[in-house]
Amino acid sequence: MLSGDLSPGTEPETPSFDTEPPAPMQGRISQSSPEDKLPGKGIGLTGKFILFSILPFLLVCAGSLWYFTQLVMPRMDTQVTETMSDAIWNIEQRHLREQSRSNARQVRQYLFRHPDLINRNFNRDIYFKKIAIKKIGTSGYTFLYERPRPGGIWRSWAHINPNIVGKDLSELKADQPDFNAFWSILTAVETKPSAEGFYLWQDKGQTSRWYLIVTKVRGTPYVTGTAFKAEEIEENVSLLRKQARQITTEALQGTLLAMGLGALLAASIFIFYGRRTTRRIIHLSEVADRISLGDLTIPVHVDSRDEIGELAEAISRMRDSISVAIKRLRSKNNR
């Protein structure tokens, strides 16, 4: 023990401790020049929080938006349009086939019930005419023509255009540049019960695309035809295509709005918590700075339960420990 080494009668020397921060140190701290301080600040915590949290989020949103608008939306629009076009055409073709078959059955029934009706009077018999000639949509219609015997003439007997009734259909070739396509469909019933296809037809200087279905009338030499202007279906397809594009555009706008609001909300949350965290850290930094200058009465105001709260408790314990240590040193010094 240190007290055993002392000679009798001598009092042990009590080491002296300064209970206040030395004046020279205070002077050095207060008189320090800017060159003696730490280097200038870089990016603060809020800036880093924005840089490493919000910016990547915005980049991901921008990338997702570009991918959706440039790749997904055009492909989806094309697929939807093609699917709708095919579906409409399939439905319309089935409808026209059924219309042609129904006309063939009705014509057959009427002819068998009226065996005295000759072909020259087909277009004059109002009841037969209602069966053989019908309007379909805006431009479509049905008609009736006769299959010839070998080497004979393909002749029309019931038609919406009275100028064609009773005429050789091959004579129409002179005014029609795409007559071969029309003729191949018209005469295909020589070897099969029905035929269909597209052809171009010129009328009054305008060329239109038509769709034709022909069906044999069983037990007779006659054939029913159903002609429909393809442009009428294509107009409906175009209208549905515009509606589909409008829907996809509205979906894109809704997505943009949702992503924008989401980005704004996320940025607001990031900035709010970032600034809150930064204020706490700045407060703890000021507390530590004041403690280093000897101010042991400064309170620590942090009420969070996360890592920053643990840091605040550690600084508070450090402040209390230093205060207790100084009190002990003062009591020893005053003995």
mmCIF file of C-alpha atoms in Angstrom:
data_model
loop_
_atom_site.group_PDB
_atom_site.id
_atom_site.type_symbol
_atom_site.label_atom_id
_atom_site.label_comp_id
_atom_site.label_asym_id
_atom_site.label_seq_id
_atom_site.Cartn_x
_atom_site.Cartn_y
_atom_site.Cartn_z
ATOM 1 C CA MET A 1 0.000 0.000 0.000
ATOM 2 C CA LEU A 2 1.101 3.508 -0.694
ATOM 3 C CA SER A 3 0.330 4.601 2.899
ATOM 4 C CA GLY A 4 2.772 1.960 4.279
ATOM 5 C CA ASP A 5 5.721 3.480 2.482
ATOM 6 C CA LEU A 6 5.232 6.837 4.158
ATOM 7 C CA SER A 7 7.233 7.700 7.239
ATOM 8 C CA PRO A 8 5.408 8.401 10.492
ATOM 9 C CA GLY A 9 4.292 11.927 11.003
ATOM 10 C CA THR A 10 4.093 12.749 7.355
ATOM 11 C CA GLU A 11 0.712 13.349 5.822
ATOM 12 C CA PRO A 12 -0.075 11.693 2.519
ATOM 13 C CA GLU A 13 -0.127 14.021 -0.343
ATOM 14 C CA THR A 14 -3.556 14.338 -1.865
ATOM 15 C CA PRO A 15 -3.355 14.722 -5.631
ATOM 16 C CA SER A 16 -4.997 17.854 -6.820
ATOM 17 C CA PHE A 17 -7.616 17.736 -9.591
ATOM 18 C CA ASP A 18 -9.119 20.592 -11.385
ATOM 19 C CA THR A 19 -12.847 20.425 -11.198
ATOM 20 C CA GLU A 20 -13.338 23.007 -13.884
ATOM 21 C CA PRO A 21 -12.014 22.787 -17.406
ATOM 22 C CA PRO A 22 -8.617 24.449 -17.577
ATOM 23 C CA ALA A 23 -8.750 28.036 -18.680
ATOM 24 C CA PRO A 24 -6.026 27.613 -21.287
ATOM 25 C CA MET A 25 -8.021 24.771 -22.890
ATOM 26 C CA GLN A 26 -11.074 26.942 -22.985
ATOM 27 C CA GLY A 27 -9.048 29.665 -24.495
ATOM 28 C CA ARG A 28 -7.685 27.353 -27.130
ATOM 29 C CA ILE A 29 -11.139 26.091 -27.956
ATOM 30 C CA SER A 30 -12.686 29.538 -28.179
ATOM 31 C CA GLN A 31 -9.730 31.058 -30.004
ATOM 32 C CA SER A 32 -9.321 28.261 -32.564
ATOM 33 C CA SER A 33 -9.231 29.460 -36.123
ATOM 34 C CA PRO A 34 -11.293 27.988 -38.940
ATOM 35 C CA GLU A 35 -8.149 26.356 -40.309
ATOM 36 C CA ASP A 36 -7.826 24.305 -37.080
ATOM 37 C CA LYS A 37 -11.352 22.904 -37.395
ATOM 38 C CA LEU A 38 -12.453 19.835 -39.282
ATOM 39 C CA PRO A 39 -12.607 20.026 -43.068
ATOM 40 C CA GLY A 40 -15.746 21.447 -44.668
ATOM 41 C CA LYS A 41 -18.879 19.327 -44.655
ATOM 42 C CA GLY A 42 -19.675 17.023 -47.533
ATOM 43 C CA ILE A 43 -23.120 15.767 -48.377
ATOM 44 C CA GLY A 44 -25.300 15.759 -45.277
ATOM 45 C CA LEU A 45 -27.373 12.852 -44.057
ATOM 46 C CA THR A 46 -30.505 14.258 -45.663
ATOM 47 C CA GLY A 47 -28.702 14.596 -48.974
ATOM 48 C CA LYS A 48 -27.326 11.070 -48.695
ATOM 49 C CA PHE A 49 -30.756 9.796 -47.714
ATOM 50 C CA ILE A 50 -32.220 11.392 -50.817
ATOM 51 C CA LEU A 51 -29.313 10.284 -52.998
ATOM 52 C CA PHE A 52 -29.283 6.659 -51.904
ATOM 53 C CA SER A 53 -32.973 6.143 -51.176
ATOM 54 C CA ILE A 54 -35.219 8.430 -53.196
ATOM 55 C CA LEU A 55 -33.058 8.636 -56.313
ATOM 56 C CA PRO A 56 -32.859 4.838 -56.842
ATOM 57 C CA PHE A 57 -36.597 4.622 -56.268
ATOM 58 C CA LEU A 58 -37.231 7.299 -58.879
ATOM 59 C CA LEU A 59 -34.849 5.583 -61.301
ATOM 60 C CA VAL A 60 -36.714 2.298 -60.840
ATOM 61 C CA CYS A 61 -40.030 4.086 -61.408
ATOM 62 C CA ALA A 62 -38.675 5.791 -64.531
ATOM 63 C CA GLY A 63 -37.297 2.505 -65.861
ATOM 64 C CA SER A 64 -40.558 0.708 -65.184
ATOM 65 C CA LEU A 65 -42.484 3.506 -66.843
ATOM 66 C CA TRP A 66 -40.261 3.412 -69.930
ATOM 67 C CA TYR A 67 -40.576 -0.378 -70.176
ATOM 68 C CA PHE A 68 -44.339 -0.201 -69.768
ATOM 69 C CA THR A 69 -44.890 2.618 -72.287
ATOM 70 C CA GLN A 70 -42.332 1.587 -74.898
ATOM 71 C CA LEU A 71 -42.563 -2.210 -74.810
ATOM 72 C CA VAL A 72 -45.601 -3.471 -72.934
ATOM 73 C CA MET A 73 -48.265 -0.993 -74.061
ATOM 74 C CA PRO A 74 -47.562 -1.148 -77.841
ATOM 75 C CA ARG A 75 -47.380 -4.940 -77.755
ATOM 76 C CA MET A 76 -50.555 -5.181 -75.688
ATOM 77 C CA ASP A 77 -52.319 -2.714 -77.994
ATOM 78 C CA THR A 78 -51.282 -4.745 -81.051
ATOM 79 C CA GLN A 79 -52.322 -8.050 -79.519
ATOM 80 C CA VAL A 80 -55.660 -6.687 -78.329
ATOM 81 C CA THR A 81 -56.340 -5.127 -81.726
ATOM 82 C CA GLU A 82 -55.418 -8.261 -83.664
ATOM 83 C CA THR A 83 -57.416 -10.466 -81.325
ATOM 84 C CA MET A 84 -60.463 -8.220 -81.571
ATOM 85 C CA SER A 85 -60.149 -7.978 -85.361
ATOM 86 C CA ASP A 86 -59.898 -11.749 -85.740
ATOM 87 C CA ALA A 87 -62.795 -12.286 -83.346
ATOM 88 C CA ILE A 88 -65.032 -9.804 -85.177
ATOM 89 C CA TRP A 89 -64.186 -11.266 -88.561
ATOM 90 C CA ASN A 90 -64.813 -14.812 -87.339
ATOM 91 C CA ILE A 91 -68.172 -13.804 -85.877
ATOM 92 C CA GLU A 92 -69.176 -11.931 -89.020
ATOM 93 C CA GLN A 93 -68.070 -14.758 -91.308
ATOM 94 C CA ARG A 94 -70.075 -17.273 -89.309
ATOM 95 C CA HIS A 95 -73.059 -14.960 -89.494
ATOM 96 C CA LEU A 96 -72.723 -14.598 -93.274
ATOM 97 C CA ARG A 97 -72.311 -18.361 -93.749
ATOM 98 C CA GLU A 98 -75.433 -18.990 -91.727
ATOM 99 C CA GLN A 99 -77.256 -16.302 -93.695
ATOM 100 C CA SER A 100 -76.255 -17.914 -96.989
ATOM 101 C CA ARG A 101 -77.291 -21.401 -95.832
ATOM 102 C CA SER A 102 -80.584 -20.071 -94.487
ATOM 103 C CA ASN A 103 -81.301 -18.376 -97.813
ATOM 104 C CA ALA A 104 -80.489 -21.586 -99.687
ATOM 105 C CA ARG A 105 -82.935 -23.562 -97.498
ATOM 106 C CA GLN A 106 -85.691 -20.960 -97.890
ATOM 107 C CA VAL A 107 -85.201 -20.773 -101.656
ATOM 108 C CA ARG A 108 -85.337 -24.573 -101.913
ATOM 109 C CA GLN A 109 -88.541 -24.752 -99.891
ATOM 110 C CA TYR A 110 -90.207 -22.032 -101.951
ATOM 111 C CA LEU A 111 -89.214 -23.550 -105.283
ATOM 112 C CA PHE A 112 -90.475 -26.993 -104.265
ATOM 113 C CA ARG A 113 -93.766 -25.474 -103.154
ATOM 114 C CA HIS A 114 -94.072 -23.497 -106.400
ATOM 115 C CA PRO A 115 -92.913 -25.828 -109.146
ATOM 116 C CA ASP A 116 -94.493 -23.612 -111.814
ATOM 117 C CA LEU A 117 -92.254 -20.647 -110.991
ATOM 118 C CA ILE A 118 -89.677 -20.231 -113.773
ATOM 119 C CA ASN A 119 -86.344 -18.473 -113.389
ATOM 120 C CA ARG A 120 -87.324 -15.549 -115.631
ATOM 121 C CA ASN A 121 -89.955 -14.595 -113.061
ATOM 122 C CA PHE A 122 -87.740 -14.888 -109.969
ATOM 123 C CA ASN A 123 -87.147 -11.163 -109.802
ATOM 124 C CA ARG A 124 -90.848 -10.416 -110.445
ATOM 125 C CA ASP A 125 -92.335 -12.650 -107.774
ATOM 126 C CA ILE A 126 -92.468 -10.358 -104.739
ATOM 127 C CA TYR A 127 -92.586 -13.239 -102.258
ATOM 128 C CA PHE A 128 -89.675 -15.081 -103.806
ATOM 129 C CA LYS A 129 -87.780 -11.811 -104.133
ATOM 130 C CA LYS A 130 -88.121 -11.196 -100.389
ATOM 131 C CA ILE A 131 -86.482 -14.559 -99.793
ATOM 132 C CA ALA A 132 -83.741 -14.404 -102.420
ATOM 133 C CA ILE A 133 -82.788 -10.733 -102.039
ATOM 134 C CA LYS A 134 -82.148 -9.397 -98.531
ATOM 135 C CA LYS A 135 -80.233 -6.464 -97.185
ATOM 136 C CA ILE A 136 -77.396 -7.260 -94.804
ATOM 137 C CA GLY A 137 -76.044 -4.403 -92.772
ATOM 138 C CA THR A 138 -75.510 -1.160 -94.671
ATOM 139 C CA SER A 139 -73.996 -2.440 -97.891
ATOM 140 C CA GLY A 140 -74.476 -6.222 -97.944
ATOM 141 C CA TYR A 141 -77.130 -8.179 -99.804
ATOM 142 C CA THR A 142 -78.033 -11.675 -101.013
ATOM 143 C CA PHE A 143 -78.675 -12.764 -104.613
ATOM 144 C CA LEU A 144 -79.396 -15.868 -106.677
ATOM 145 C CA TYR A 145 -77.747 -17.217 -109.836
ATOM 146 C CA GLU A 146 -77.839 -20.424 -111.843
ATOM 147 C CA ARG A 147 -75.181 -23.060 -112.410
ATOM 148 C CA PRO A 148 -75.038 -23.851 -116.100
ATOM 149 C CA ARG A 149 -74.813 -27.169 -117.782
ATOM 150 C CA PRO A 150 -71.416 -28.048 -119.245
ATOM 151 C CA GLY A 151 -70.446 -25.270 -121.601
ATOM 152 C CA GLY A 152 -73.405 -23.148 -120.534
ATOM 153 C CA ILE A 153 -73.715 -19.666 -119.061
ATOM 154 C CA TRP A 154 -73.567 -18.554 -115.432
ATOM 155 C CA ARG A 155 -76.609 -16.355 -115.280
ATOM 156 C CA SER A 156 -78.062 -14.149 -112.535
ATOM 157 C CA TRP A 157 -81.792 -14.462 -111.848
ATOM 158 C CA ALA A 158 -82.379 -12.495 -108.629
ATOM 159 C CA HIS A 159 -80.266 -9.494 -107.788
ATOM 160 C CA ILE A 160 -80.518 -6.140 -106.029
ATOM 161 C CA ASN A 161 -79.416 -4.534 -109.303
ATOM 162 C CA PRO A 162 -82.162 -5.195 -111.883
ATOM 163 C CA ASN A 163 -79.709 -4.507 -114.734
ATOM 164 C CA ILE A 164 -77.835 -7.709 -113.891
ATOM 165 C CA VAL A 165 -80.936 -9.969 -113.804
ATOM 166 C CA GLY A 166 -80.936 -12.455 -116.689
ATOM 167 C CA LYS A 167 -77.447 -11.506 -117.864
ATOM 168 C CA ASP A 168 -74.343 -13.617 -118.299
ATOM 169 C CA LEU A 169 -72.188 -12.924 -115.256
ATOM 170 C CA SER A 170 -68.998 -13.344 -117.267
ATOM 171 C CA GLU A 171 -69.869 -10.109 -119.112
ATOM 172 C CA LEU A 172 -69.024 -8.166 -115.948
ATOM 173 C CA LYS A 173 -65.361 -8.870 -116.570
ATOM 174 C CA ALA A 174 -64.931 -5.882 -118.880
ATOM 175 C CA ASP A 175 -65.313 -3.294 -116.103
ATOM 176 C CA GLN A 176 -63.676 -5.198 -113.234
ATOM 177 C CA PRO A 177 -59.861 -5.380 -112.837
ATOM 178 C CA ASP A 178 -60.160 -8.059 -110.102
ATOM 179 C CA PHE A 179 -62.827 -10.112 -111.857
ATOM 180 C CA ASN A 180 -60.825 -13.352 -111.675
ATOM 181 C CA ALA A 181 -61.028 -13.413 -107.856
ATOM 182 C CA PHE A 182 -64.791 -12.879 -108.017
ATOM 183 C CA TRP A 183 -65.222 -15.487 -110.737
ATOM 184 C CA SER A 184 -63.175 -18.132 -108.909
ATOM 185 C CA ILE A 185 -65.467 -17.835 -105.873
ATOM 186 C CA LEU A 186 -68.621 -17.780 -108.000
ATOM 187 C CA THR A 187 -67.767 -20.917 -109.958
ATOM 188 C CA ALA A 188 -66.193 -22.907 -107.086
ATOM 189 C CA VAL A 189 -69.588 -24.510 -106.388
ATOM 190 C CA GLU A 190 -69.055 -26.757 -109.400
ATOM 191 C CA THR A 191 -66.967 -29.057 -107.176
ATOM 192 C CA LYS A 192 -68.071 -28.212 -103.634
ATOM 193 C CA PRO A 193 -71.277 -27.174 -101.860
ATOM 194 C CA SER A 194 -70.078 -23.715 -100.859
ATOM 195 C CA ALA A 195 -67.207 -21.261 -101.309
ATOM 196 C CA GLU A 196 -66.106 -17.931 -99.918
ATOM 197 C CA GLY A 197 -63.397 -15.307 -100.267
ATOM 198 C CA PHE A 198 -62.446 -11.665 -100.867
ATOM 199 C CA TYR A 199 -62.413 -9.713 -104.107
ATOM 200 C CA LEU A 200 -62.212 -6.108 -105.301
ATOM 201 C CA TRP A 201 -65.174 -4.559 -107.056
ATOM 202 C CA GLN A 202 -65.227 -1.288 -108.938
ATOM 203 C CA ASP A 203 -68.413 0.779 -108.991
ATOM 204 C CA LYS A 204 -68.771 4.388 -110.161
ATOM 205 C CA GLY A 205 -65.027 4.841 -110.221
ATOM 206 C CA GLN A 206 -64.541 3.615 -106.637
ATOM 207 C CA THR A 207 -62.947 0.300 -105.767
ATOM 208 C CA SER A 208 -64.144 -1.543 -102.661
ATOM 209 C CA ARG A 209 -63.154 -4.786 -101.009
ATOM 210 C CA TRP A 210 -65.983 -7.303 -100.754
ATOM 211 C CA TYR A 211 -66.476 -10.629 -99.034
ATOM 212 C CA LEU A 212 -68.571 -13.243 -100.876
ATOM 213 C CA ILE A 213 -70.107 -16.539 -99.726
ATOM 214 C CA VAL A 214 -71.966 -18.789 -102.190
ATOM 215 C CA THR A 215 -74.034 -21.882 -101.288
ATOM 216 C CA LYS A 216 -75.727 -24.452 -103.497
ATOM 217 C CA VAL A 217 -79.491 -24.869 -103.297
ATOM 218 C CA ARG A 218 -79.813 -28.643 -102.972
ATOM 219 C CA GLY A 219 -81.850 -30.382 -105.624
ATOM 220 C CA THR A 220 -81.754 -27.363 -107.964
ATOM 221 C CA PRO A 221 -79.238 -25.785 -110.348
ATOM 222 C CA TYR A 222 -79.339 -22.531 -108.369
ATOM 223 C CA VAL A 223 -76.848 -20.956 -105.985
ATOM 224 C CA THR A 224 -77.432 -18.289 -103.348
ATOM 225 C CA GLY A 225 -74.772 -15.666 -102.833
ATOM 226 C CA THR A 226 -74.145 -13.335 -99.906
ATOM 227 C CA ALA A 227 -71.969 -10.304 -100.650
ATOM 228 C CA PHE A 228 -70.787 -7.981 -97.907
ATOM 229 C CA LYS A 229 -68.504 -4.971 -98.135
ATOM 230 C CA ALA A 230 -65.430 -5.725 -96.032
ATOM 231 C CA GLU A 231 -64.923 -2.041 -95.315
ATOM 232 C CA GLU A 232 -68.069 -2.077 -93.192
ATOM 233 C CA ILE A 233 -66.564 -4.709 -90.907
ATOM 234 C CA GLU A 234 -63.196 -2.982 -90.984
ATOM 235 C CA GLU A 235 -64.863 0.252 -89.873
ATOM 236 C CA ASN A 236 -66.287 -1.574 -86.868
ATOM 237 C CA VAL A 237 -62.862 -3.086 -86.236
ATOM 238 C CA SER A 238 -61.292 0.362 -86.525
ATOM 239 C CA LEU A 239 -63.837 1.772 -84.080
ATOM 240 C CA LEU A 240 -63.152 -1.008 -81.590
ATOM 241 C CA ARG A 241 -59.437 -0.501 -82.141
ATOM 242 C CA LYS A 242 -59.776 3.172 -81.236
ATOM 243 C CA GLN A 243 -61.773 2.247 -78.158
ATOM 244 C CA ALA A 244 -59.139 -0.322 -77.172
ATOM 245 C CA ARG A 245 -56.374 2.239 -77.626
ATOM 246 C CA GLN A 246 -58.364 4.756 -75.611
ATOM 247 C CA ILE A 247 -58.721 2.203 -72.824
ATOM 248 C CA THR A 248 -55.000 1.409 -72.894
ATOM 249 C CA THR A 249 -54.195 5.138 -72.941
ATOM 250 C CA GLU A 250 -56.449 5.721 -69.946
ATOM 251 C CA ALA A 251 -54.816 2.755 -68.229
ATOM 252 C CA LEU A 252 -51.396 4.260 -68.968
ATOM 253 C CA GLN A 253 -52.470 7.647 -67.639
ATOM 254 C CA GLY A 254 -53.848 6.009 -64.509
ATOM 255 C CA THR A 255 -50.590 4.112 -64.093
ATOM 256 C CA LEU A 256 -48.573 7.298 -64.544
ATOM 257 C CA LEU A 257 -50.740 9.089 -62.003
ATOM 258 C CA ALA A 258 -50.461 6.229 -59.516
ATOM 259 C CA MET A 259 -46.688 5.998 -59.984
ATOM 260 C CA GLY A 260 -46.329 9.776 -59.667
ATOM 261 C CA LEU A 261 -48.407 9.881 -56.493
ATOM 262 C CA GLY A 262 -46.519 6.878 -55.149
ATOM 263 C CA ALA A 263 -43.180 8.510 -55.903
ATOM 264 C CA LEU A 264 -44.334 11.773 -54.314
ATOM 265 C CA LEU A 265 -45.610 9.977 -51.235
ATOM 266 C CA ALA A 266 -42.427 7.920 -50.926
ATOM 267 C CA ALA A 267 -40.278 11.022 -51.377
ATOM 268 C CA SER A 268 -42.281 12.868 -48.727
ATOM 269 C CA ILE A 269 -41.910 9.966 -46.297
ATOM 270 C CA PHE A 270 -38.201 9.639 -47.034
ATOM 271 C CA ILE A 271 -37.604 13.361 -46.600
ATOM 272 C CA PHE A 272 -39.708 13.510 -43.411
ATOM 273 C CA TYR A 273 -37.885 10.653 -41.698
ATOM 274 C CA GLY A 274 -34.571 11.753 -43.142
ATOM 275 C CA ARG A 275 -34.881 15.262 -41.723
ATOM 276 C CA ARG A 276 -36.174 13.867 -38.436
ATOM 277 C CA THR A 277 -33.214 11.510 -38.162
ATOM 278 C CA THR A 278 -30.819 14.274 -39.151
ATOM 279 C CA ARG A 279 -32.203 16.631 -36.483
ATOM 280 C CA ARG A 280 -31.721 13.954 -33.821
ATOM 281 C CA ILE A 281 -28.139 13.299 -34.883
ATOM 282 C CA ILE A 282 -27.381 17.043 -34.979
ATOM 283 C CA HIS A 283 -28.862 17.373 -31.478
ATOM 284 C CA LEU A 284 -26.704 14.508 -30.169
ATOM 285 C CA SER A 285 -23.652 16.018 -31.861
ATOM 286 C CA GLU A 286 -24.321 19.350 -30.125
ATOM 287 C CA VAL A 287 -24.821 17.570 -26.796
ATOM 288 C CA ALA A 288 -21.518 15.717 -27.176
ATOM 289 C CA ASP A 289 -19.807 18.964 -28.156
ATOM 290 C CA ARG A 290 -21.168 20.750 -25.054
ATOM 291 C CA ILE A 291 -20.125 17.866 -22.813
ATOM 292 C CA SER A 292 -16.625 18.051 -24.263
ATOM 293 C CA LEU A 293 -16.536 21.711 -23.156
ATOM 294 C CA GLY A 294 -17.549 20.795 -19.628
ATOM 295 C CA ASP A 295 -21.277 21.506 -19.743
ATOM 296 C CA LEU A 296 -22.720 18.540 -17.829
ATOM 297 C CA THR A 297 -26.183 20.014 -17.345
ATOM 298 C CA ILE A 298 -27.299 19.922 -20.979
ATOM 299 C CA PRO A 299 -30.305 17.624 -21.398
ATOM 300 C CA VAL A 300 -30.520 14.917 -24.033
ATOM 301 C CA HIS A 301 -33.876 15.161 -25.838
ATOM 302 C CA VAL A 302 -34.305 11.999 -27.942
ATOM 303 C CA ASP A 303 -37.446 9.933 -27.473
ATOM 304 C CA SER A 304 -36.927 7.254 -30.122
ATOM 305 C CA ARG A 305 -36.425 3.563 -29.397
ATOM 306 C CA ASP A 306 -34.152 2.780 -32.303
ATOM 307 C CA GLU A 307 -30.362 2.915 -32.628
ATOM 308 C CA ILE A 308 -30.375 6.713 -32.301
ATOM 309 C CA GLY A 309 -32.268 6.354 -29.027
ATOM 310 C CA GLU A 310 -29.627 3.894 -27.803
ATOM 311 C CA LEU A 311 -26.924 6.373 -28.791
ATOM 312 C CA ALA A 312 -28.729 9.122 -26.862
ATOM 313 C CA GLU A 313 -28.934 6.888 -23.784
ATOM 314 C CA ALA A 314 -25.214 6.118 -24.097
ATOM 315 C CA ILE A 315 -24.366 9.844 -24.295
ATOM 316 C CA SER A 316 -26.666 10.509 -21.348
ATOM 317 C CA ARG A 317 -24.938 7.775 -19.319
ATOM 318 C CA MET A 318 -21.555 9.163 -20.324
ATOM 319 C CA ARG A 319 -22.609 12.634 -19.169
ATOM 320 C CA ASP A 320 -23.875 11.259 -15.854
ATOM 321 C CA SER A 321 -20.709 9.182 -15.371
ATOM 322 C CA ILE A 322 -18.497 12.199 -15.999
ATOM 323 C CA SER A 323 -20.594 14.282 -13.596
ATOM 324 C CA VAL A 324 -20.304 11.614 -10.875
ATOM 325 C CA ALA A 325 -16.574 11.280 -11.462
ATOM 326 C CA ILE A 326 -16.079 15.039 -11.124
ATOM 327 C CA LYS A 327 -18.126 15.109 -7.899
ATOM 328 C CA ARG A 328 -15.974 12.332 -6.471
ATOM 329 C CA LEU A 329 -12.816 14.191 -7.448
ATOM 330 C CA ARG A 330 -14.147 17.356 -5.799
ATOM 331 C CA SER A 331 -14.951 15.520 -2.572
ATOM 332 C CA LYS A 332 -11.481 13.991 -2.461
ATOM 333 C CA ASN A 333 -9.902 17.347 -3.200
ATOM 334 C CA ASN A 334 -11.806 19.036 -0.405
ATOM 335 C CA ARG A 335 -10.682 16.555 2.266
#
